[in-house]
Coordinates of C-alpha atoms and ligand atoms in Angstrom, one line a residue:
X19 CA -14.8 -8.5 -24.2
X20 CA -12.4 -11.4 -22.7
X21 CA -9.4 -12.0 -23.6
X22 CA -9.0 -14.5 -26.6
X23 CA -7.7 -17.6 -24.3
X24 CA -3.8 -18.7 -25.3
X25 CA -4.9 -21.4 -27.4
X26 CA -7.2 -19.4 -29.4
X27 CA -4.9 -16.7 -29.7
X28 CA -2.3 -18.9 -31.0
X29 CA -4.9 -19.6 -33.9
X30 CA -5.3 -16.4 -34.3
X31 CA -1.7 -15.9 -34.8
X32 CA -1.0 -18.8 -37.0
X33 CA -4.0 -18.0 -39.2
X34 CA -5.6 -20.4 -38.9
X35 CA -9.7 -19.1 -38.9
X36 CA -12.3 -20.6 -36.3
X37 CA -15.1 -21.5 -37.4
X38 CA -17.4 -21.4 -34.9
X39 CA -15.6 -22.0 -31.6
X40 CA -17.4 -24.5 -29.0
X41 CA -18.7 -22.2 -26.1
X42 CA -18.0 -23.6 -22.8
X43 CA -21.2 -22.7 -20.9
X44 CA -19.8 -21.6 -17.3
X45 CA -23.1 -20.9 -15.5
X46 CA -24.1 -18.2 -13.7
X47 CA -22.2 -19.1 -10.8
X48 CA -19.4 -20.3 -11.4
X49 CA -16.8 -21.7 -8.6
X50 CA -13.3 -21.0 -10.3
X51 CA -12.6 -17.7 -12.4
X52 CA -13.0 -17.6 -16.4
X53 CA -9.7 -19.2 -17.8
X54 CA -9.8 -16.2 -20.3
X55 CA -9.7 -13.8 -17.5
X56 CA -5.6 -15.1 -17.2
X57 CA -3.1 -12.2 -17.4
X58 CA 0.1 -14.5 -17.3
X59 CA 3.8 -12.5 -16.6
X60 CA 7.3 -14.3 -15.9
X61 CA 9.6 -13.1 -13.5
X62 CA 13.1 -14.5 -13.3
X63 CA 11.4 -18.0 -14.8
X64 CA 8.4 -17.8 -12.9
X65 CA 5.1 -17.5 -14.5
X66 CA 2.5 -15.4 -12.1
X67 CA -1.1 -15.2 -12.8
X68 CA -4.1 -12.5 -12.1
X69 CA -6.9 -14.1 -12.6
X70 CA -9.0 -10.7 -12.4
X71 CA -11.2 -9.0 -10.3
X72 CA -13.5 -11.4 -7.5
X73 CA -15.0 -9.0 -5.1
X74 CA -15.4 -5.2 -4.3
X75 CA -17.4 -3.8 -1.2
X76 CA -17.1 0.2 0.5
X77 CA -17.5 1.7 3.6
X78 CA -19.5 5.0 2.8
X79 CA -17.5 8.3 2.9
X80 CA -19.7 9.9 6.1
X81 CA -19.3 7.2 8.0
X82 CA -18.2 7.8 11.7
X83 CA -15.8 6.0 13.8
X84 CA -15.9 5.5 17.4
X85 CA -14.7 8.8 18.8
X86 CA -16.8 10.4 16.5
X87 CA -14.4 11.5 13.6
X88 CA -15.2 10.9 9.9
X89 CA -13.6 7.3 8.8
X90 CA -11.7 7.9 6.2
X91 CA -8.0 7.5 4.6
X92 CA -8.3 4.3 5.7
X93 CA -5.9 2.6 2.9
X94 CA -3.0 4.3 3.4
X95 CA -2.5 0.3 5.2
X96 CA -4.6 -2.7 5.6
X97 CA -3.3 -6.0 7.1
X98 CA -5.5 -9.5 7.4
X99 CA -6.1 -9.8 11.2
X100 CA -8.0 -13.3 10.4
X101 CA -9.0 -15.4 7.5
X102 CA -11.2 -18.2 7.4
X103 CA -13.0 -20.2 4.7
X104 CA -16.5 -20.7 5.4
X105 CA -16.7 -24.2 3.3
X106 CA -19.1 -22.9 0.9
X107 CA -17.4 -20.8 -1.1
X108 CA -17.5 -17.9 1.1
X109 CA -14.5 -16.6 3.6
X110 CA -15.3 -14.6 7.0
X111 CA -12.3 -12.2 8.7
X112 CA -10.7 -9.2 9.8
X113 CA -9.3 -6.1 8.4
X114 CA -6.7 -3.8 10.1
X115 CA -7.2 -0.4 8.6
X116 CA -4.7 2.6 9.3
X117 CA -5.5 5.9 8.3
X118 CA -3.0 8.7 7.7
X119 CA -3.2 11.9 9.1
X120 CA -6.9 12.8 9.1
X121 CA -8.8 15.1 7.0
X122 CA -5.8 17.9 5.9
X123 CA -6.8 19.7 2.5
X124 CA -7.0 22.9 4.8
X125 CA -3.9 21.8 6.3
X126 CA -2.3 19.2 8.9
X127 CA -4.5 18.7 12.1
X128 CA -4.0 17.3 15.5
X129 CA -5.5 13.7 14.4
X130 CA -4.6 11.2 16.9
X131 CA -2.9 7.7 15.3
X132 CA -5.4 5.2 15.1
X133 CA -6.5 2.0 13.5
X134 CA -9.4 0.4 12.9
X135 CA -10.9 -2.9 12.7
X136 CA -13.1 -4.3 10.2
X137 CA -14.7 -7.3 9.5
X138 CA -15.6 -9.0 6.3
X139 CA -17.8 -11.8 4.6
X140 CA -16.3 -11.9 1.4
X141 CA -18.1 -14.0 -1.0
X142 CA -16.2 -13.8 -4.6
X143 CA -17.8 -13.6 -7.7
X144 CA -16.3 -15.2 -10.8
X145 CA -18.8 -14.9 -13.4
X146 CA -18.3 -13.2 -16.4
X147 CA -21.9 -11.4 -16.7
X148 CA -21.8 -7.5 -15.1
X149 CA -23.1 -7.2 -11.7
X150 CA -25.0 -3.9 -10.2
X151 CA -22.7 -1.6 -8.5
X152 CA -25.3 -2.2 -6.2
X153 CA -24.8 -6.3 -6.0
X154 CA -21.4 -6.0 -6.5
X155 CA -21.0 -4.9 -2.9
X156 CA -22.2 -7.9 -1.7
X157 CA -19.1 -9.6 -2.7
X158 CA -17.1 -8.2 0.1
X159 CA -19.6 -6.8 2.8
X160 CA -17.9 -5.0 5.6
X161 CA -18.8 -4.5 8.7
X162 CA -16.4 -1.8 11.0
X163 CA -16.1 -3.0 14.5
X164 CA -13.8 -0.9 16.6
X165 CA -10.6 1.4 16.5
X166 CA -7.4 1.5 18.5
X167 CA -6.0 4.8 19.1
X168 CA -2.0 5.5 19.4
X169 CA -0.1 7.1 21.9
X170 CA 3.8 7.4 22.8
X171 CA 5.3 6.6 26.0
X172 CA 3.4 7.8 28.7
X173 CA 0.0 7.5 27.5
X174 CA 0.5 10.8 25.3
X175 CA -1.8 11.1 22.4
X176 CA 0.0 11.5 18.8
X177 CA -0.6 14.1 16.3
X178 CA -0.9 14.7 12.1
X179 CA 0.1 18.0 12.6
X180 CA 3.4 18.8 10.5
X181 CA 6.5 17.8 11.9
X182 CA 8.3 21.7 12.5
X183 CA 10.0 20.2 15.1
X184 CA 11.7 17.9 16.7
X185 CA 12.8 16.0 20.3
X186 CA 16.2 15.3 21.1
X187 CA 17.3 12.0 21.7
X188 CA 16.2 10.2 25.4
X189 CA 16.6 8.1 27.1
X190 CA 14.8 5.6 28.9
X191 CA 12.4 4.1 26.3
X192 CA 12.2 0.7 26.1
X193 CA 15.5 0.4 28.0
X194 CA 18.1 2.6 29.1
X195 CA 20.8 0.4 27.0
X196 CA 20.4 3.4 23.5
X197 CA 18.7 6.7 23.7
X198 CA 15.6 6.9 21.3
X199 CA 16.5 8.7 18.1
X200 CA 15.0 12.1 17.7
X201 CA 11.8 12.0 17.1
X202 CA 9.3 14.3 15.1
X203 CA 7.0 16.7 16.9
X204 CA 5.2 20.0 15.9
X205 CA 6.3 23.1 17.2
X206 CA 4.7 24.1 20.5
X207 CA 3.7 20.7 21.6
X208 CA 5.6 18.0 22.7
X209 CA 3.8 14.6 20.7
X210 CA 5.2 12.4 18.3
X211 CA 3.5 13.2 15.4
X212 CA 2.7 10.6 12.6
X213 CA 1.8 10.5 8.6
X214 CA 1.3 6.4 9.1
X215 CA 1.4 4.7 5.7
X216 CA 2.7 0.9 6.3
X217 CA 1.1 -1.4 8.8
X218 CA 2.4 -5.1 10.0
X219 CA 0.7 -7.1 12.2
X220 CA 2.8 -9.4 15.3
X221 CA 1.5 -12.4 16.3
X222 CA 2.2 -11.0 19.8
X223 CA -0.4 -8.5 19.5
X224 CA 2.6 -5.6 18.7
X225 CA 2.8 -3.9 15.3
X226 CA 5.1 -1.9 13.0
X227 CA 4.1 1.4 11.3
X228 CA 5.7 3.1 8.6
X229 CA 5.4 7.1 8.6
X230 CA 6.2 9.7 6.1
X231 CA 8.2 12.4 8.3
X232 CA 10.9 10.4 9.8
X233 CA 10.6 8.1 7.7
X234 CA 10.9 5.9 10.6
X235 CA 10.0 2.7 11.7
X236 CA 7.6 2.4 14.7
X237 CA 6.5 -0.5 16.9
X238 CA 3.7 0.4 19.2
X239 CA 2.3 -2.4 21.6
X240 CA -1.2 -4.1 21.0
X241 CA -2.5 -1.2 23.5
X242 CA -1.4 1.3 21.0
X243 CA 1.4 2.7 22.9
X244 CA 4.9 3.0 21.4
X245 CA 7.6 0.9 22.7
X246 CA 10.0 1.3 19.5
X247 CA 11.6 3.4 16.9
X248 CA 13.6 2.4 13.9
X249 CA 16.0 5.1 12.3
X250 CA 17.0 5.0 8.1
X251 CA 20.5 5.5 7.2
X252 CA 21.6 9.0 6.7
X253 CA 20.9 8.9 3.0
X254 CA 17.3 8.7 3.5
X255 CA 16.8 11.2 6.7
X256 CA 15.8 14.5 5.6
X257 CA 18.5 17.1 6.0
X258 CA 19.2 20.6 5.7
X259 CA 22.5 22.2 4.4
X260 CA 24.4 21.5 7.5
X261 CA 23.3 17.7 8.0
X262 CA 20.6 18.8 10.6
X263 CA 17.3 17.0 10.5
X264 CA 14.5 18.6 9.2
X265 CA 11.3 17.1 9.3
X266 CA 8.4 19.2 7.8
X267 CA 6.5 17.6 4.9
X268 CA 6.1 21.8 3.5
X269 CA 9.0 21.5 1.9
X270 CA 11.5 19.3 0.6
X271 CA 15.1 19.1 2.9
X272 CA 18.4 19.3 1.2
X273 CA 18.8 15.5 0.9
X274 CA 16.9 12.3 2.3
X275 CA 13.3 11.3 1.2
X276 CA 11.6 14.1 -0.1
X277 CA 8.4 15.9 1.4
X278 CA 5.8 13.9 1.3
X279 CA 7.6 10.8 -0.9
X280 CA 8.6 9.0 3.2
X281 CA 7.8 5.1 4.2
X282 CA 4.9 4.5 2.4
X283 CA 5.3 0.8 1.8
X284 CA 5.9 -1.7 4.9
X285 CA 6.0 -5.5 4.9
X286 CA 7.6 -8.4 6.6
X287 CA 8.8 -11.8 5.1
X288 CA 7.4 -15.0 5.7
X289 CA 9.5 -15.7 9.3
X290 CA 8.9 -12.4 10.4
X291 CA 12.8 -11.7 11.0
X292 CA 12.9 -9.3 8.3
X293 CA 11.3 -6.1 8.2
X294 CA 11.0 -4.1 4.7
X295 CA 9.9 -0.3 3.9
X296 CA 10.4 1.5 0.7
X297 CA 10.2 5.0 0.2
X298 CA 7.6 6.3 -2.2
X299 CA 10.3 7.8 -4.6
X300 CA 13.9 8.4 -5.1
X301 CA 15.4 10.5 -1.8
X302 CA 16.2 14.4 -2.8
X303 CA 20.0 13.5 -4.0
X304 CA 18.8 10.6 -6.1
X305 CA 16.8 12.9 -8.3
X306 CA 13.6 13.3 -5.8
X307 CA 13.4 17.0 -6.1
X308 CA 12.0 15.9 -9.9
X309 CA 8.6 13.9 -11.0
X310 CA 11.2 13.5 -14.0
X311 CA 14.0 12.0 -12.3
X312 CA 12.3 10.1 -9.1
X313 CA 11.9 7.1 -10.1
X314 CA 15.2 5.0 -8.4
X315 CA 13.7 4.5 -5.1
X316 CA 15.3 2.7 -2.1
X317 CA 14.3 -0.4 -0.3
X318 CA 15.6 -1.2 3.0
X319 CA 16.0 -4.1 5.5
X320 CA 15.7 -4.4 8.8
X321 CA 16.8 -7.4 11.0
X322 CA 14.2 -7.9 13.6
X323 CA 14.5 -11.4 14.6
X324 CA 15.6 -10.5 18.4
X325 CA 12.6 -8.3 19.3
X326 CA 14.7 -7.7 22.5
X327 CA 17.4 -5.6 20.0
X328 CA 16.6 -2.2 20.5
X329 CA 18.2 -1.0 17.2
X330 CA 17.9 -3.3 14.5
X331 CA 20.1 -3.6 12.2
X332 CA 20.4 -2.1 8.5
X333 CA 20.8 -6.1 6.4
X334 CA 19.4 -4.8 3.0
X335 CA 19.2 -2.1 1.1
X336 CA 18.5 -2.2 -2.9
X337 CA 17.3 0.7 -5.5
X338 CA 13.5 -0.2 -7.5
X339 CA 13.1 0.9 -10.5
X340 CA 9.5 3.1 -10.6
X341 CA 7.6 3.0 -13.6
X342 CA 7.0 5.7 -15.5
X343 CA 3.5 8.0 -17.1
X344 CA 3.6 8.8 -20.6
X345 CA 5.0 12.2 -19.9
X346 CA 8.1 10.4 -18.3
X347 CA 7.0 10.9 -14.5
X348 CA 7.5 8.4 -11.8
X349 CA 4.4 6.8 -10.8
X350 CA 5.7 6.8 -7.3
X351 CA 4.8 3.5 -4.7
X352 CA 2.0 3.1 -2.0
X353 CA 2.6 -0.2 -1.2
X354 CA 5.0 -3.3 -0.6
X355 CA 4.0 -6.8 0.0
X356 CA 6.3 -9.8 0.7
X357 CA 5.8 -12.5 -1.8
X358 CA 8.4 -15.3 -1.3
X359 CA 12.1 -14.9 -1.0
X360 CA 13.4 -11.9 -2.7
X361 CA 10.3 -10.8 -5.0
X362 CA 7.2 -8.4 -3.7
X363 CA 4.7 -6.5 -5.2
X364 CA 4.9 -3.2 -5.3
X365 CA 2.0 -0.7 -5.9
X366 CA 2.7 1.9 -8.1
X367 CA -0.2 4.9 -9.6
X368 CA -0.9 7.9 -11.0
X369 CA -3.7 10.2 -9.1
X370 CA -6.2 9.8 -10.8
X371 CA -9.8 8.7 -9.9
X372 CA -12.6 9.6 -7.6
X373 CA -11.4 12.5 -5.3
X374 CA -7.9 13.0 -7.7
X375 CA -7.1 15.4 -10.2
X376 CA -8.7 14.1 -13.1
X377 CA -11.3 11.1 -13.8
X378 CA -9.6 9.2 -16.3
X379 CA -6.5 6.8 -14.2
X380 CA -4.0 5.6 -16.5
X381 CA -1.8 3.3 -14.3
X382 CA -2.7 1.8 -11.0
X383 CA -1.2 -1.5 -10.6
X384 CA 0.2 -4.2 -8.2
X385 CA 3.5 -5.0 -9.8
X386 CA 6.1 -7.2 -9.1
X387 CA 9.5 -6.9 -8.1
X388 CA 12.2 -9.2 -7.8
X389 CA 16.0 -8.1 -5.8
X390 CA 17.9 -11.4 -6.2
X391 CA 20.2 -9.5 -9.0
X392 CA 20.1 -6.7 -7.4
X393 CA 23.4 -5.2 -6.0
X394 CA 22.8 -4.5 -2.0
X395 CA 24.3 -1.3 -1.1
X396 CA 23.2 -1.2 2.2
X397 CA 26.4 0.0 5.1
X398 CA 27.9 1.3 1.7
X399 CA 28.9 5.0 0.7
X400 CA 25.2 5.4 -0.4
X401 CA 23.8 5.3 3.0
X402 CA 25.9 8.4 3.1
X403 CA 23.5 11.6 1.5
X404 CA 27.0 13.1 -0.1
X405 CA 27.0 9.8 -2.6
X406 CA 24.0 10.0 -4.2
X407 CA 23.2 6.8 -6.2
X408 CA 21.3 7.9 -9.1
X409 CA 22.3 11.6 -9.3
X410 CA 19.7 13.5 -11.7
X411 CA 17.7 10.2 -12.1
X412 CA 20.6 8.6 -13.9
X413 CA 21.7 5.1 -11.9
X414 CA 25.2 4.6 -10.4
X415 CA 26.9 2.1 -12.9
X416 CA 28.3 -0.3 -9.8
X417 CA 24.7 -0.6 -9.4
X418 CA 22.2 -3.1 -10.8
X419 CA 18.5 -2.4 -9.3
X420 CA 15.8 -5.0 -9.1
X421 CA 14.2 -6.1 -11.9
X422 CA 10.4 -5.2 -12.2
X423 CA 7.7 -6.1 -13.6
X424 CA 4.0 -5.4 -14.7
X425 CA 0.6 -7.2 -13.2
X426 CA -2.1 -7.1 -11.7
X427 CA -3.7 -3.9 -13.6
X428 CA -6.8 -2.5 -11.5
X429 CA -8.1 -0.5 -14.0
X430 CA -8.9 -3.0 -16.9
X431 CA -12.4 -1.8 -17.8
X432 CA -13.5 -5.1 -18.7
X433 CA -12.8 -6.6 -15.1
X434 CA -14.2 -3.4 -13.6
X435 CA -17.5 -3.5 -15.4
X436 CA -18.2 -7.4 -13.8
X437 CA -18.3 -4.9 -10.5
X438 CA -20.5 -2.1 -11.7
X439 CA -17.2 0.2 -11.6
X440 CA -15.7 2.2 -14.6
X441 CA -12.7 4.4 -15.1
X442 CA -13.1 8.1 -16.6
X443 CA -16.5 10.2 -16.8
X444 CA -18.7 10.4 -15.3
X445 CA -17.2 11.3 -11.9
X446 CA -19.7 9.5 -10.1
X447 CA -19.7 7.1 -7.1
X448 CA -19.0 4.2 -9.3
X449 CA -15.6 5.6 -10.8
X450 CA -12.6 4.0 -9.2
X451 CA -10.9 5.8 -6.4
X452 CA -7.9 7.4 -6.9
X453 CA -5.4 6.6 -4.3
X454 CA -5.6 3.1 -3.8
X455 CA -2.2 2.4 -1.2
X456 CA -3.0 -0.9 0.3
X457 CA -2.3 -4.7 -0.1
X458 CA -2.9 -7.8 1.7
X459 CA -2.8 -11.4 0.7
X460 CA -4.9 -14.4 2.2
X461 CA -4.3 -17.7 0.9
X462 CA -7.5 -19.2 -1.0
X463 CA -6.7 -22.7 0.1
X464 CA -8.4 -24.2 -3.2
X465 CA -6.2 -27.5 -3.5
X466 CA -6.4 -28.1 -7.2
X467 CA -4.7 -24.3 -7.3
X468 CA -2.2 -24.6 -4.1
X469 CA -0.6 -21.0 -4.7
X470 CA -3.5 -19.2 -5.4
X471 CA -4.5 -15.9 -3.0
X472 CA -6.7 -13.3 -2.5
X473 CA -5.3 -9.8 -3.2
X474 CA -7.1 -7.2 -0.9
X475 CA -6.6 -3.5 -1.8
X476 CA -8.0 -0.6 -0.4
X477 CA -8.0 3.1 -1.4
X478 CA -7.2 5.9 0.5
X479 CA -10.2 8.7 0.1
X480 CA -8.5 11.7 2.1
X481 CA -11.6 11.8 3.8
X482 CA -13.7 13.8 1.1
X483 CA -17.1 13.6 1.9
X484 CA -20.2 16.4 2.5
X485 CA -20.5 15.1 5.5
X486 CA -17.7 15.1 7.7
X487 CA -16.4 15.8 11.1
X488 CA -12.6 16.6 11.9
X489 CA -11.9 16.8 15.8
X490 CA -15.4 17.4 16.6
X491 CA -16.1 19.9 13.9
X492 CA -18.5 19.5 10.8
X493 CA -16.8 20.0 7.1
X494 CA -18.2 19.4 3.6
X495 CA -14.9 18.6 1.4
X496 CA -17.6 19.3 -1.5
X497 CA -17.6 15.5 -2.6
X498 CA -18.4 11.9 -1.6
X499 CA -15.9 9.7 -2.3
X500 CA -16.1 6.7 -0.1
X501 CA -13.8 4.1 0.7
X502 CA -13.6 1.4 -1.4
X503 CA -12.0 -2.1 -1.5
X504 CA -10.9 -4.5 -4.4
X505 CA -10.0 -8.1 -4.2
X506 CA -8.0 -9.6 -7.1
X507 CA -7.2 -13.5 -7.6
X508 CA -3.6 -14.4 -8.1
X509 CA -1.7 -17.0 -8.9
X510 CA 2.2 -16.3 -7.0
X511 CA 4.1 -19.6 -7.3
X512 CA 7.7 -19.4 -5.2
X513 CA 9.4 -21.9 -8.2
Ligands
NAG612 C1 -19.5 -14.8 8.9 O1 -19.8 -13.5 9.3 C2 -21.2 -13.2 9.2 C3 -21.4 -11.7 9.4 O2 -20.8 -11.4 10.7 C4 -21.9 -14.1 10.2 O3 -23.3 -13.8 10.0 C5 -21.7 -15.5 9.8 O4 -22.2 -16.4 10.8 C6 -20.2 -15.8 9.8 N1 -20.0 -17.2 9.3 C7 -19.3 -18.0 10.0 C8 -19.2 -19.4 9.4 O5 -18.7 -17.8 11.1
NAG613 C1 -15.0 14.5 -14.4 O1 -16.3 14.3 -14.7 C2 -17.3 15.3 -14.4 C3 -18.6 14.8 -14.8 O2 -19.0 13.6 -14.2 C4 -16.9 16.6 -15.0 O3 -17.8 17.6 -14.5 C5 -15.5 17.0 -14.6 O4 -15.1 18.1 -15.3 C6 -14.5 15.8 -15.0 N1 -13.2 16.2 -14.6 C7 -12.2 16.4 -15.4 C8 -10.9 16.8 -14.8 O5 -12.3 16.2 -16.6

């Protein structure tokens, strides 16, 4: 069923009975989405729109990349290489995929950073009737193309496997002028090793990745090699008793982001000068030992606008507000994405879904955040892990955190029906993947709706297929769960 549109539902609410309502024929393809399909939210005056779901396309679960391996966890990060419209209604580009640590439910691997490139001809669909699962993927047809894998300075091939170690600081790398920070390595072998959640694109070719060990920053040059590494405050490093880092995603440190709950959201504001990343949940001393008491995480900002600056520096830092399940868990964040000055969205879900713990998903959503109210604490006591800010889940008082707010919600059954998808039994290939951790936005350039964009999302399928090979070696992770893609329209004004 649609939604009853405002006018109608004011009616309703008034009492006053319809007779028989005129019925605006649409057509069977239609060029702008149903008005009733509106989901309208206000944020610090500002109305924002999803006007539902437009396209959905996968890239099957066996399918191979070019060295070989299984391509999977491939929306852990996704950024927009290219975009064009086609002039018909139809828009051709590029997808940047980055897949975490490779295929780990027996435990962490030596899986070499990568990322992968992916076209697309994404042609949306805004009519109302339900499409095949089958047709539906011809809304967004992709086409993979090539991958790019990482290595540190040197040429040296990273790993996945779990950070038990570390390297002291060097020197050396980019310049002599500061030694590198420590980095994260496994024991017995001297590579930096990566969990890579957050991806932003230069326009010099460079790019930034967020990883869950650190949690650092990293910029690696458009060869793949790493030229850079950005350090958190204290606060957020994870340390043992006596303030030593510890970098192991096993277990959680003393204080600093917990195991697991690193950099998994990355983005970058409009001028590129400013570089964001959020932690998936609160850091250990904020309550992040506890599902219960997680939910203040941390945003920071970096100031990048001399790429020359070996260290940027800290400019922002600001506590978000997680949502919560019924049972009063955070339903930590996958994602960031800059929206205009001060406000993002934020994706924030439970694990449910294809390849997840049960079938039924009961929050999986692109919210939206904004920080203007919020107080910055960043280069404050906070930064320091002996000041927690929200000890036990329960906020500082000096401190105000953003405000946020609910939108676009990917599991509204009536939106994912148009697609041939449904949420809860059967577990089949049509039920909506679990981990969805990705967002991109592409402008849709319709000029009688200027602010409009596409909103790409991607799900990250931990590799689970039958089919599968890991470093050259076959597996069968007993299911198929392929990747899939989603594509929302949205309305995000900046006034
Ligand atoms: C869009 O991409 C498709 C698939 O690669 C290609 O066939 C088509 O020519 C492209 N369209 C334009 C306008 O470039
Ligand atoms: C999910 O659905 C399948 C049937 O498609 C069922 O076998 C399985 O038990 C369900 N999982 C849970 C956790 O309910």
């Amino acid at each position: 069923m649609a939604r009853l549109s405002p006018f109608l539902a004011l009616l309703a609410f008034v009492g006053i009975t319809v007779g028989s309502p005129v019925v605006k024929k649409r057509g069977t393809n239609p060029t702008e989405p149903d008005p009733d399909f509106a989901v309208n939210v206000k944020l610090n005056g500002i109305t924002y729109t999803n006007k539902g779901l437009v396209a959905f396309g996968l890239i099957p679960s066996d399918f191979k990349d070019s060295t070989g391996d299984t391509l999977g966890g491939i929306g852990s990060a996704i950024a927009l290489s290219s975009f064009t419209s086609n002039g018909d209604g139809t828009f051709n580009g590029s997808i940047v995929a980055q897949p975490d640590r490779g295929f780990n439910i027996d435990g962490t691997i030596n899986y070499q950073g990568r990322q992968h490139t992916i076209d697309f001809v994404l042609t949306p669909y805004y009519g109302d009737d339900p499409l095949s699962f089958t047709d539906a993927q011809q809304t967004l047809q992709l086409e993979y193309k090539s991958t790019l894998l990482y290595t540190e300075r040197g040429g040296v091939q990273t790993s996945g496997l779990d950070a038990t170690s570390l390297r002291a600081s060097t020197s050396g790398f980019p310049s002599n002028a500061l030694a590198d920070p420590p980095l994260p390595v496994p024991s017995g072998l001297n590579h930096l090793t990566l969990d890579s959640e957050g991806l932003v694109l230069n326009s010099d070719g460079s790019f930034w990745l967020s990883d869950e060990y650190g949690p650092y920053i990293y910029r690696f040059d458009s060869s793949g090699d790493l030229i850079q590494a950005i350090q958190p405050p204290a606060a957020i490093l994870p340390e043992d008793a006596n303030g030593n880092l510890e970098f192991t995603s096993e277990d959680d440190p003393t204080t600093g982001r917990a195991s697991n709950q690193g950099f998994e959201c990355l983005t970058i504001d409009s001028t590129g000068k400013t570089l964001y990343a959020m932690l998936q949940s609160a850091p250990i001393q904020d309550g992040g030992n506890k599902k219960s008491n997680s939910r203040f995480t941390r945003l920071v900002a970096f100031d990048i606008s001399n790429p020359s600056v070996v260290r940027p520096s800290l400019v922002g830092e600001w506590i978000v507000p997680l949502p919560l399940s019924d049972k009063g868990n955070t339903l930590a964040a996958s994602e960031i994405h800059f929206v205009h000055e001060n406000v993002f969205l934020v994706l924030a879900r439970d694990g449910d879904g294809h390849g997840g713990d049960d079938n039924q998903s009961k929050y999986k959503q692109a919210d939206l955040i904004d920080i203007s109210k919020a107080t910055n604490i960043a280069n404050t006591k906070f930064d320091q892990p002996a000041n927690p800010v929200a000890p036990k889940g329960k906020l500082d008082k000096s401190v105000t955190a953003a405000t946020y707010q609910s939108f676009v919600d990917f599991i509204d059954d009536d939106q994912l029906a148009r697609f041939g998808l449904h949420n809860g039994d059967p577990a089949d290939q049509t039920l909506i993947d679990a981990k969805w951790e990705s967002l991109a936005l592409a402008p849709v350039g319709d000029p009688s709706f200027p602010n409009d964009f596409f909103l790409f999302t991607a799900a990250d399928n931990d590799f689970i297929t039958t089919n599968g090979v890991s470093l050259g070696q076959p597996y069968n992770a007993g299911l198929d769960n392929d990747n899939q893609f989603l594509v929302f329209r949205v309305t995000l004004p900046s006034s």
